[in-house]
Every structure is written in C-alpha cells, then in structure tokens.
Amino acid sequence: MGLTEADWQAVWLTLRLATLTTLILLVLATPLAWWLAHTRSRLRHPIAAIVALPLVLPPTVLGFYLLLLMGPNGPVGELTQWLGIGTLAFTFTGLVIASVLYSLPFAVQPLQNAFESIGQRPFEVAATLRAGPWDRFLSIALPLARPGLLTACVLTFAHTIGEFGVILMIGGNIPGETKVLSIAIYDHVETLEYGRANLLAAGMLVFSFLVLLGLHLSNRRVRLYRL
Amino acid sequence: MNSSLRILLRSLLGALLVLALPLRAEELRLAVASNFTAAFQQLAPRFEQATGHRLKPSFGSTGKLYAQIRQGAPFEILLAADDQHGKLLIESGLGVPGSEFIYAVGRLVLWSAQPELVGGSHEILASERFRRLAIANPLTAPYGAAAIQTLEHLELYDSVRDKLVQGENIAQALQFTYSGNAELGFIAWAQLKALPAKQQGSFWLVPEDLHEPIRQEAILLRQGEDSQAARAFLDFLQSPQTRALLKEWGYDTPEAEPR
C-alpha cells in the first residue's frame, strides 16, 4: 500500500510551508538575534520574553488570537481586506504567518546563543584592522555562527513540519491549501484509516529522527547548542 | 439537655435525608455529539438535581467519539448525531443491543453572522457574495455529510467546492462562521437557536428532503450496562419533559418509540 494522491499533496504542502517559513525566519531572526546578543537596551528582556512565548503558550492561544486578528473585524483582517486580498484564515499565506510566529524562538535562540558565544574579541580585532560593521558581520559573525545558523534552520524546518494545533484552528482542512501532514494523519486516525495514518506517521517519525541525528552529528565537533 | 437532644434529632433527620437520596450518586461519562452541546448543557443540571448523579460529558464529532470508544475510551453512553455509529458499536460488541433509540432529529441550517446575507433561501450559494462556506468534516460529522448531500442535491457542490472550509466538528464550523472568517456555514438549527437573538444573523433552514434525515441515536455502551445512572439518564432523555424542551431548542423528536 503506497501513499495516495491526497497524501502526497499533504506531504508536498507541508514541505512548502516548512521551507518558506524557514527562509522567512532566517531573514527576520538573524538581525533580531544579533540585536538581542549585543544590545544593552532595557528592551531586550521584554523582547526576548516575547520571542520565547510560543515555547510556553499552548497553540490554541496563538490560534485563537490569530483567528480574531485575521478575521474580517480584526485589525489584520481589515488591513488585508483594504489591500484587496481578503481575509487570511483558511489560506496558505495565513499558515505561513502563523508558522513564522510559532517557530520564532526556534530560529532566534540558537542564533542568539551562537552570536553571544563569539564574544567581543574577534570584532575588536577586526575593527583595529579597519573592517566596517557590515564586513565584520559578514566575514566574522556569520561564519563563526554557522553551527547556530544550521541549528536554527533545521529546528525551524522540523518544528513547522510538526505544527498541528495552530493549523487545526485556523486552517479549515482544505486539501492542497491548508491540509498539512499532521492534519492528514489526524483525519486518517479519526476515520479509523490506521493503515494510511501509520504510513504517514511512520514517515514523520523516521524523518524527524534523521533530522535530529544529522543535527547532532554535524554539531558534534563544534559545540551542541541548547535546543 | 434539651438543646443537645434537639441537635441529636436534627442530625438524625439529616442522616435520613442523605439516605433518602439515590443509594449511590454515580459519575456518568458520556460521549456527546458536538451539535448537542448547548442542549446537553441545559439538560445536565436538571438531571443532576433530580437524581444526584454527576454527568461528565466529552464533546466531539460522532466519528471521532466512535473511534475513541473503539479504542477503549471510558464512556457509558454515546449520544451520536446519526443512527449508524451506534449500530456499528453494537455489532462490534461495545454497545448494548436494544438500548438504542432516537433521542432527537436534527435540522441543518445555512447560516451567516451577517444579518442581511442569507435571505431565507439558498440563492446566496449560487452567488459570488461569499468567499468561504464552513461545514463540519463530512467524514466524521453527520451534519457535514448532510451539508454535502444538500449541496449535491442543489447541484451546487462543484461550484462551491473551492470555497469549502472544514471544521473538525460542527462546533468549529459554527465558530468559523460566528467569527466571520467564513461568511457562510452549514450548522445545526439547535446551535443557531442557542445563540442570543442579536447574534443570529441570517439563515436558511434546509428542507428535510434535501439530505438524509439526521436521526440522532443514543446508545448504552457495555461499560454502562450495570450503571443505574446510565439507565436513569436514558429514561430522562426520552421523558416527555425533555422531548418538549428539545423541540423548543430546535430538534424534532420522533414519535415515542417503544424500547
């Protein structure tokens, strides 16, 4: 028994969601993590706490507020309607936004740890060699933070693949649009299609294991970052 | 002396009153189809006050509750939203044969939270004036299946197909529509009637000949076979008083079926 077309569609959709979320978070999280690692501003504590919120909040809290915010009477919903793109609940775009929020700490924290562990010394040396801020960031920070960067990417990607509660609340179970793998498995289980559920679930299990194993192996010699 | 005698008499009287209550107040765990949530929450205190038993309901789509019972979920009673799943449970030995009866017949309604949108007919479904139509997952929720049958009957299924969003159960379909994220939704008539009048928006009550009747069956599960409370609740559910209330709340009740 192989995967049906609908199951493949869910796999493909999930991969697209995870890839897009990872790319967006790389762009957003890198400067944020850099700022958190170096600023002395008092704001850094509240902002670090906000970034970490998705780690402790149940997905239902995020799903609930997203549904209200993106709804026709919510501020985001009013904006998107004004822009002529309608409301975002039950759309792929809506899922991407939710996933970016939901996986934010998984991208920011490893990067922040990596930047912090570099310390000030290499930058001071570079500055004496007349490297500008951009130069220092590109030729020192990024290469030295490579393991952190890799950890951030892998964790974000894997965490988005494993997203369930938020999507259940704002997705609407639309094939090819919002019906991701975890929802497809849930549907199979609820309709007692254990064979199909098992196929997808076992695939997820193996995939997740390999991802984490690969991550640990690649970080082995450098240093293991806090997950 | 006199006062301590009075205290003794009072405590004796108190003890008698406690003993006069049902022999053992039981806790009853029920699997209840989502559409019946509001009705159940109205009924529960009446039953609890009358009998002293405690009710612990779990709400969900009929298909999901069925799957849970198949996996050993600790329920004594299932209040389904159809008359299929109970029979399946009896066949597989998890339901008590002969215990099943129709406690309510549900009605489907096309609803919008916007007061003007649904003008008491299904014309809106053929228009471009909505982006999303919420239904319950037809694979697990009988009301979702009835919604699909209605759309097929009206020959509108293909044209609205891309606008369908599925709630995990009928309660989520209601919530999607209530929050306005879906302009339209197929929900249970009883759910709509349970909303405050100001929030009832606009609706079209789906004629019963557009879908298979939503005959909601109650069934005693094996785990409740010896439970006094379970029997008492099933009797309560088909009492004339309960049936009158259910009618008021948006359910048809079948002619009394002999059990």
mmCIF file with all atom_site columns, N, CA, C and O in Angstrom, chain B residues 69 75-78 86-101 217-227 230-231 234 259:
data_model
loop_
_atom_site.group_PDB
_atom_site.id
_atom_site.type_symbol
_atom_site.label_atom_id
_atom_site.label_alt_id
_atom_site.label_comp_id
_atom_site.label_asym_id
_atom_site.label_entity_id
_atom_site.label_seq_id
_atom_site.pdbx_PDB_ins_code
_atom_site.Cartn_x
_atom_site.Cartn_y
_atom_site.Cartn_z
_atom_site.occupancy
_atom_site.B_iso_or_equiv
_atom_site.pdbx_formal_charge
_atom_site.auth_seq_id
_atom_site.auth_comp_id
_atom_site.auth_asym_id
_atom_site.auth_atom_id
_atom_site.pdbx_PDB_model_num
ATOM 1   N N  . ILE B 1 69  ? -14.213 5.313  21.296 1.00 0.00 ? 69  ILE B N  1
ATOM 2   C CA . ILE B 1 69  ? -14.864 4.192  22.003 1.00 0.00 ? 69  ILE B CA 1
ATOM 3   C C  . ILE B 1 69  ? -14.280 2.859  21.516 1.00 0.00 ? 69  ILE B C  1
ATOM 4   O O  . ILE B 1 69  ? -14.020 1.954  22.307 1.00 0.00 ? 69  ILE B O  1
ATOM 5   N N  . PHE B 1 75  ? -16.475 5.580  28.244 1.00 0.00 ? 75  PHE B N  1
ATOM 6   C CA . PHE B 1 75  ? -17.799 6.193  28.234 1.00 0.00 ? 75  PHE B CA 1
ATOM 7   C C  . PHE B 1 75  ? -18.866 5.158  28.551 1.00 0.00 ? 75  PHE B C  1
ATOM 8   O O  . PHE B 1 75  ? -18.742 3.996  28.194 1.00 0.00 ? 75  PHE B O  1
ATOM 9   N N  . GLU B 1 76  ? -19.923 5.652  29.213 1.00 0.00 ? 76  GLU B N  1
ATOM 10  C CA . GLU B 1 76  ? -21.055 4.761  29.493 1.00 0.00 ? 76  GLU B CA 1
ATOM 11  C C  . GLU B 1 76  ? -22.175 4.925  28.470 1.00 0.00 ? 76  GLU B C  1
ATOM 12  O O  . GLU B 1 76  ? -22.968 4.025  28.248 1.00 0.00 ? 76  GLU B O  1
ATOM 13  N N  . ILE B 1 77  ? -22.233 6.127  27.881 1.00 0.00 ? 77  ILE B N  1
ATOM 14  C CA . ILE B 1 77  ? -23.308 6.427  26.941 1.00 0.00 ? 77  ILE B CA 1
ATOM 15  C C  . ILE B 1 77  ? -22.737 7.198  25.758 1.00 0.00 ? 77  ILE B C  1
ATOM 16  O O  . ILE B 1 77  ? -21.836 8.020  25.922 1.00 0.00 ? 77  ILE B O  1
ATOM 17  N N  . LEU B 1 78  ? -23.261 6.899  24.561 1.00 0.00 ? 78  LEU B N  1
ATOM 18  C CA . LEU B 1 78  ? -22.941 7.720  23.395 1.00 0.00 ? 78  LEU B CA 1
ATOM 19  C C  . LEU B 1 78  ? -24.214 8.401  22.916 1.00 0.00 ? 78  LEU B C  1
ATOM 20  O O  . LEU B 1 78  ? -25.234 7.738  22.691 1.00 0.00 ? 78  LEU B O  1
ATOM 21  N N  . GLY B 1 86  ? -23.943 3.944  16.266 1.00 0.00 ? 86  GLY B N  1
ATOM 22  C CA . GLY B 1 86  ? -24.419 3.127  17.381 1.00 0.00 ? 86  GLY B CA 1
ATOM 23  C C  . GLY B 1 86  ? -24.553 1.663  16.965 1.00 0.00 ? 86  GLY B C  1
ATOM 24  O O  . GLY B 1 86  ? -24.162 0.754  17.702 1.00 0.00 ? 86  GLY B O  1
ATOM 25  N N  . LYS B 1 87  ? -25.081 1.461  15.753 1.00 0.00 ? 87  LYS B N  1
ATOM 26  C CA . LYS B 1 87  ? -25.256 0.089  15.269 1.00 0.00 ? 87  LYS B CA 1
ATOM 27  C C  . LYS B 1 87  ? -23.905 -0.594 15.099 1.00 0.00 ? 87  LYS B C  1
ATOM 28  O O  . LYS B 1 87  ? -23.751 -1.776 15.408 1.00 0.00 ? 87  LYS B O  1
ATOM 29  N N  . LEU B 1 88  ? -22.956 0.158  14.592 1.00 0.00 ? 88  LEU B N  1
ATOM 30  C CA . LEU B 1 88  ? -21.611 -0.408 14.432 1.00 0.00 ? 88  LEU B CA 1
ATOM 31  C C  . LEU B 1 88  ? -21.036 -0.827 15.788 1.00 0.00 ? 88  LEU B C  1
ATOM 32  O O  . LEU B 1 88  ? -20.368 -1.857 15.897 1.00 0.00 ? 88  LEU B O  1
ATOM 33  N N  . LEU B 1 89  ? -21.316 -0.024 16.800 1.00 0.00 ? 89  LEU B N  1
ATOM 34  C CA . LEU B 1 89  ? -20.800 -0.356 18.136 1.00 0.00 ? 89  LEU B CA 1
ATOM 35  C C  . LEU B 1 89  ? -21.463 -1.615 18.677 1.00 0.00 ? 89  LEU B C  1
ATOM 36  O O  . LEU B 1 89  ? -20.821 -2.450 19.317 1.00 0.00 ? 89  LEU B O  1
ATOM 37  N N  . ILE B 1 90  ? -22.767 -1.754 18.405 1.00 0.00 ? 90  ILE B N  1
ATOM 38  C CA . ILE B 1 90  ? -23.460 -2.966 18.854 1.00 0.00 ? 90  ILE B CA 1
ATOM 39  C C  . ILE B 1 90  ? -22.873 -4.187 18.147 1.00 0.00 ? 90  ILE B C  1
ATOM 40  O O  . ILE B 1 90  ? -22.578 -5.212 18.766 1.00 0.00 ? 90  ILE B O  1
ATOM 41  N N  . GLU B 1 91  ? -22.666 -4.042 16.823 1.00 0.00 ? 91  GLU B N  1
ATOM 42  C CA . GLU B 1 91  ? -22.110 -5.160 16.050 1.00 0.00 ? 91  GLU B CA 1
ATOM 43  C C  . GLU B 1 91  ? -20.744 -5.574 16.579 1.00 0.00 ? 91  GLU B C  1
ATOM 44  O O  . GLU B 1 91  ? -20.406 -6.756 16.577 1.00 0.00 ? 91  GLU B O  1
ATOM 45  N N  . SER B 1 92  ? -19.974 -4.594 17.017 1.00 0.00 ? 92  SER B N  1
ATOM 46  C CA . SER B 1 92  ? -18.628 -4.955 17.480 1.00 0.00 ? 92  SER B CA 1
ATOM 47  C C  . SER B 1 92  ? -18.613 -5.284 18.975 1.00 0.00 ? 92  SER B C  1
ATOM 48  O O  . SER B 1 92  ? -17.543 -5.408 19.562 1.00 0.00 ? 92  SER B O  1
ATOM 49  N N  . GLY B 1 93  ? -19.804 -5.375 19.569 1.00 0.00 ? 93  GLY B N  1
ATOM 50  C CA . GLY B 1 93  ? -19.865 -5.832 20.950 1.00 0.00 ? 93  GLY B CA 1
ATOM 51  C C  . GLY B 1 93  ? -19.612 -4.759 21.988 1.00 0.00 ? 93  GLY B C  1
ATOM 52  O O  . GLY B 1 93  ? -19.545 -5.049 23.184 1.00 0.00 ? 93  GLY B O  1
ATOM 53  N N  . LEU B 1 94  ? -19.495 -3.504 21.561 1.00 0.00 ? 94  LEU B N  1
ATOM 54  C CA . LEU B 1 94  ? -19.209 -2.428 22.511 1.00 0.00 ? 94  LEU B CA 1
ATOM 55  C C  . LEU B 1 94  ? -20.471 -1.699 22.973 1.00 0.00 ? 94  LEU B C  1
ATOM 56  O O  . LEU B 1 94  ? -20.444 -0.962 23.945 1.00 0.00 ? 94  LEU B O  1
ATOM 57  N N  . GLY B 1 95  ? -21.572 -1.918 22.248 1.00 0.00 ? 95  GLY B N  1
ATOM 58  C CA . GLY B 1 95  ? -22.835 -1.292 22.627 1.00 0.00 ? 95  GLY B CA 1
ATOM 59  C C  . GLY B 1 95  ? -23.808 -2.354 23.096 1.00 0.00 ? 95  GLY B C  1
ATOM 60  O O  . GLY B 1 95  ? -23.691 -3.529 22.743 1.00 0.00 ? 95  GLY B O  1
ATOM 61  N N  . VAL B 1 96  ? -24.762 -1.946 23.922 1.00 0.00 ? 96  VAL B N  1
ATOM 62  C CA . VAL B 1 96  ? -25.738 -2.896 24.451 1.00 0.00 ? 96  VAL B CA 1
ATOM 63  C C  . VAL B 1 96  ? -26.899 -3.023 23.454 1.00 0.00 ? 96  VAL B C  1
ATOM 64  O O  . VAL B 1 96  ? -27.575 -2.035 23.181 1.00 0.00 ? 96  VAL B O  1
ATOM 65  N N  . PRO B 1 97  ? -27.109 -4.220 22.885 1.00 0.00 ? 97  PRO B N  1
ATOM 66  C CA . PRO B 1 97  ? -28.175 -4.396 21.891 1.00 0.00 ? 97  PRO B CA 1
ATOM 67  C C  . PRO B 1 97  ? -29.528 -4.019 22.485 1.00 0.00 ? 97  PRO B C  1
ATOM 68  O O  . PRO B 1 97  ? -29.824 -4.353 23.636 1.00 0.00 ? 97  PRO B O  1
ATOM 69  N N  . GLY B 1 98  ? -30.330 -3.328 21.694 1.00 0.00 ? 98  GLY B N  1
ATOM 70  C CA . GLY B 1 98  ? -31.665 -2.960 22.140 1.00 0.00 ? 98  GLY B CA 1
ATOM 71  C C  . GLY B 1 98  ? -31.718 -1.687 22.967 1.00 0.00 ? 98  GLY B C  1
ATOM 72  O O  . GLY B 1 98  ? -32.798 -1.187 23.265 1.00 0.00 ? 98  GLY B O  1
ATOM 73  N N  . SER B 1 99  ? -30.564 -1.147 23.311 1.00 0.00 ? 99  SER B N  1
ATOM 74  C CA . SER B 1 99  ? -30.575 0.066  24.140 1.00 0.00 ? 99  SER B CA 1
ATOM 75  C C  . SER B 1 99  ? -30.736 1.318  23.292 1.00 0.00 ? 99  SER B C  1
ATOM 76  O O  . SER B 1 99  ? -30.982 2.394  23.813 1.00 0.00 ? 99  SER B O  1
ATOM 77  N N  . GLU B 1 100 ? -30.563 1.183  21.968 1.00 0.00 ? 100 GLU B N  1
ATOM 78  C CA . GLU B 1 100 ? -30.513 2.382  21.136 1.00 0.00 ? 100 GLU B CA 1
ATOM 79  C C  . GLU B 1 100 ? -31.906 2.948  20.882 1.00 0.00 ? 100 GLU B C  1
ATOM 80  O O  . GLU B 1 100 ? -32.865 2.202  20.749 1.00 0.00 ? 100 GLU B O  1
ATOM 81  N N  . PHE B 1 101 ? -31.980 4.249  20.841 1.00 0.00 ? 101 PHE B N  1
ATOM 82  C CA . PHE B 1 101 ? -33.215 4.923  20.447 1.00 0.00 ? 101 PHE B CA 1
ATOM 83  C C  . PHE B 1 101 ? -32.883 6.310  19.906 1.00 0.00 ? 101 PHE B C  1
ATOM 84  O O  . PHE B 1 101 ? -31.815 6.855  20.191 1.00 0.00 ? 101 PHE B O  1
ATOM 85  N N  . GLU B 1 217 ? -29.004 9.115  17.462 1.00 0.00 ? 217 GLU B N  1
ATOM 86  C CA . GLU B 1 217 ? -29.282 7.948  18.273 1.00 0.00 ? 217 GLU B CA 1
ATOM 87  C C  . GLU B 1 217 ? -28.490 7.981  19.586 1.00 0.00 ? 217 GLU B C  1
ATOM 88  O O  . GLU B 1 217 ? -27.326 8.354  19.600 1.00 0.00 ? 217 GLU B O  1
ATOM 89  N N  . ALA B 1 218 ? -29.166 7.591  20.653 1.00 0.00 ? 218 ALA B N  1
ATOM 90  C CA . ALA B 1 218 ? -28.476 7.390  21.930 1.00 0.00 ? 218 ALA B CA 1
ATOM 91  C C  . ALA B 1 218 ? -28.260 5.893  22.099 1.00 0.00 ? 218 ALA B C  1
ATOM 92  O O  . ALA B 1 218 ? -29.096 5.091  21.677 1.00 0.00 ? 218 ALA B O  1
ATOM 93  N N  . ILE B 1 219 ? -27.138 5.550  22.701 1.00 0.00 ? 219 ILE B N  1
ATOM 94  C CA . ILE B 1 219 ? -26.876 4.120  22.897 1.00 0.00 ? 219 ILE B CA 1
ATOM 95  C C  . ILE B 1 219 ? -26.142 3.912  24.223 1.00 0.00 ? 219 ILE B C  1
ATOM 96  O O  . ILE B 1 219 ? -25.284 4.702  24.598 1.00 0.00 ? 219 ILE B O  1
ATOM 97  N N  . LEU B 1 220 ? -26.559 2.850  24.897 1.00 0.00 ? 220 LEU B N  1
ATOM 98  C CA . LEU B 1 220 ? -25.886 2.468  26.138 1.00 0.00 ? 220 LEU B CA 1
ATOM 99  C C  . LEU B 1 220 ? -24.677 1.615  25.768 1.00 0.00 ? 220 LEU B C  1
ATOM 100 O O  . LEU B 1 220 ? -24.787 0.669  24.990 1.00 0.00 ? 220 LEU B O  1
ATOM 101 N N  . LEU B 1 221 ? -23.529 1.978  26.298 1.00 0.00 ? 221 LEU B N  1
ATOM 102 C CA . LEU B 1 221 ? -22.322 1.217  25.991 1.00 0.00 ? 221 LEU B CA 1
ATOM 103 C C  . LEU B 1 221 ? -22.105 0.125  27.032 1.00 0.00 ? 221 LEU B C  1
ATOM 104 O O  . LEU B 1 221 ? -22.627 0.198  28.144 1.00 0.00 ? 221 LEU B O  1
ATOM 105 N N  . ARG B 1 222 ? -21.337 -0.851 26.659 1.00 0.00 ? 222 ARG B N  1
ATOM 106 C CA . ARG B 1 222 ? -21.097 -2.001 27.552 1.00 0.00 ? 222 ARG B CA 1
ATOM 107 C C  . ARG B 1 222 ? -20.662 -1.572 28.949 1.00 0.00 ? 222 ARG B C  1
ATOM 108 O O  . ARG B 1 222 ? -21.073 -2.136 29.956 1.00 0.00 ? 222 ARG B O  1
ATOM 109 N N  . GLN B 1 223 ? -19.811 -0.538 28.967 1.00 0.00 ? 223 GLN B N  1
ATOM 110 C CA . GLN B 1 223 ? -19.278 -0.097 30.255 1.00 0.00 ? 223 GLN B CA 1
ATOM 111 C C  . GLN B 1 223 ? -20.347 0.510  31.157 1.00 0.00 ? 223 GLN B C  1
ATOM 112 O O  . GLN B 1 223 ? -20.120 0.683  32.347 1.00 0.00 ? 223 GLN B O  1
ATOM 113 N N  . GLY B 1 224 ? -21.523 0.848  30.547 1.00 0.00 ? 224 GLY B N  1
ATOM 114 C CA . GLY B 1 224 ? -22.576 1.448  31.355 1.00 0.00 ? 224 GLY B CA 1
ATOM 115 C C  . GLY B 1 224 ? -23.707 0.472  31.631 1.00 0.00 ? 224 GLY B C  1
ATOM 116 O O  . GLY B 1 224 ? -24.741 0.845  32.195 1.00 0.00 ? 224 GLY B O  1
ATOM 117 N N  . GLU B 1 225 ? -23.505 -0.767 31.238 1.00 0.00 ? 225 GLU B N  1
ATOM 118 C CA . GLU B 1 225 ? -24.589 -1.743 31.289 1.00 0.00 ? 225 GLU B CA 1
ATOM 119 C C  . GLU B 1 225 ? -25.167 -1.893 32.702 1.00 0.00 ? 225 GLU B C  1
ATOM 120 O O  . GLU B 1 225 ? -26.361 -2.024 32.882 1.00 0.00 ? 225 GLU B O  1
ATOM 121 N N  . ASP B 1 226 ? -24.309 -1.874 33.698 1.00 0.00 ? 226 ASP B N  1
ATOM 122 C CA . ASP B 1 226 ? -24.782 -2.085 35.073 1.00 0.00 ? 226 ASP B CA 1
ATOM 123 C C  . ASP B 1 226 ? -24.973 -0.779 35.831 1.00 0.00 ? 226 ASP B C  1
ATOM 124 O O  . ASP B 1 226 ? -25.159 -0.785 37.047 1.00 0.00 ? 226 ASP B O  1
ATOM 125 N N  . SER B 1 227 ? -24.910 0.330  35.109 1.00 0.00 ? 227 SER B N  1
ATOM 126 C CA . SER B 1 227 ? -24.980 1.618  35.798 1.00 0.00 ? 227 SER B CA 1
ATOM 127 C C  . SER B 1 227 ? -26.424 2.082  35.951 1.00 0.00 ? 227 SER B C  1
ATOM 128 O O  . SER B 1 227 ? -27.146 2.232  34.969 1.00 0.00 ? 227 SER B O  1
ATOM 129 N N  . ALA B 1 230 ? -26.773 5.482  34.268 1.00 0.00 ? 230 ALA B N  1
ATOM 130 C CA . ALA B 1 230 ? -26.890 5.449  32.818 1.00 0.00 ? 230 ALA B CA 1
ATOM 131 C C  . ALA B 1 230 ? -28.331 5.178  32.405 1.00 0.00 ? 230 ALA B C  1
ATOM 132 O O  . ALA B 1 230 ? -28.889 5.841  31.540 1.00 0.00 ? 230 ALA B O  1
ATOM 133 N N  . ARG B 1 231 ? -28.942 4.184  33.055 1.00 0.00 ? 231 ARG B N  1
ATOM 134 C CA . ARG B 1 231 ? -30.349 3.883  32.740 1.00 0.00 ? 231 ARG B CA 1
ATOM 135 C C  . ARG B 1 231 ? -31.229 5.083  33.051 1.00 0.00 ? 231 ARG B C  1
ATOM 136 O O  . ARG B 1 231 ? -32.128 5.425  32.294 1.00 0.00 ? 231 ARG B O  1
ATOM 137 N N  . LEU B 1 234 ? -30.884 7.726  30.341 1.00 0.00 ? 234 LEU B N  1
ATOM 138 C CA . LEU B 1 234 ? -31.567 7.381  29.084 1.00 0.00 ? 234 LEU B CA 1
ATOM 139 C C  . LEU B 1 234 ? -33.078 7.539  29.228 1.00 0.00 ? 234 LEU B C  1
ATOM 140 O O  . LEU B 1 234 ? -33.757 7.977  28.301 1.00 0.00 ? 234 LEU B O  1
ATOM 141 N N  . ARG B 1 259 ? -39.340 0.961  23.629 1.00 0.00 ? 259 ARG B N  1
ATOM 142 C CA . ARG B 1 259 ? -37.995 0.436  23.816 1.00 0.00 ? 259 ARG B CA 1
ATOM 143 C C  . ARG B 1 259 ? -38.029 -1.037 24.150 1.00 0.00 ? 259 ARG B C  1
ATOM 144 O O  . ARG B 1 259 ? -38.838 -1.463 24.943 1.00 0.00 ? 259 ARG B O  1
#
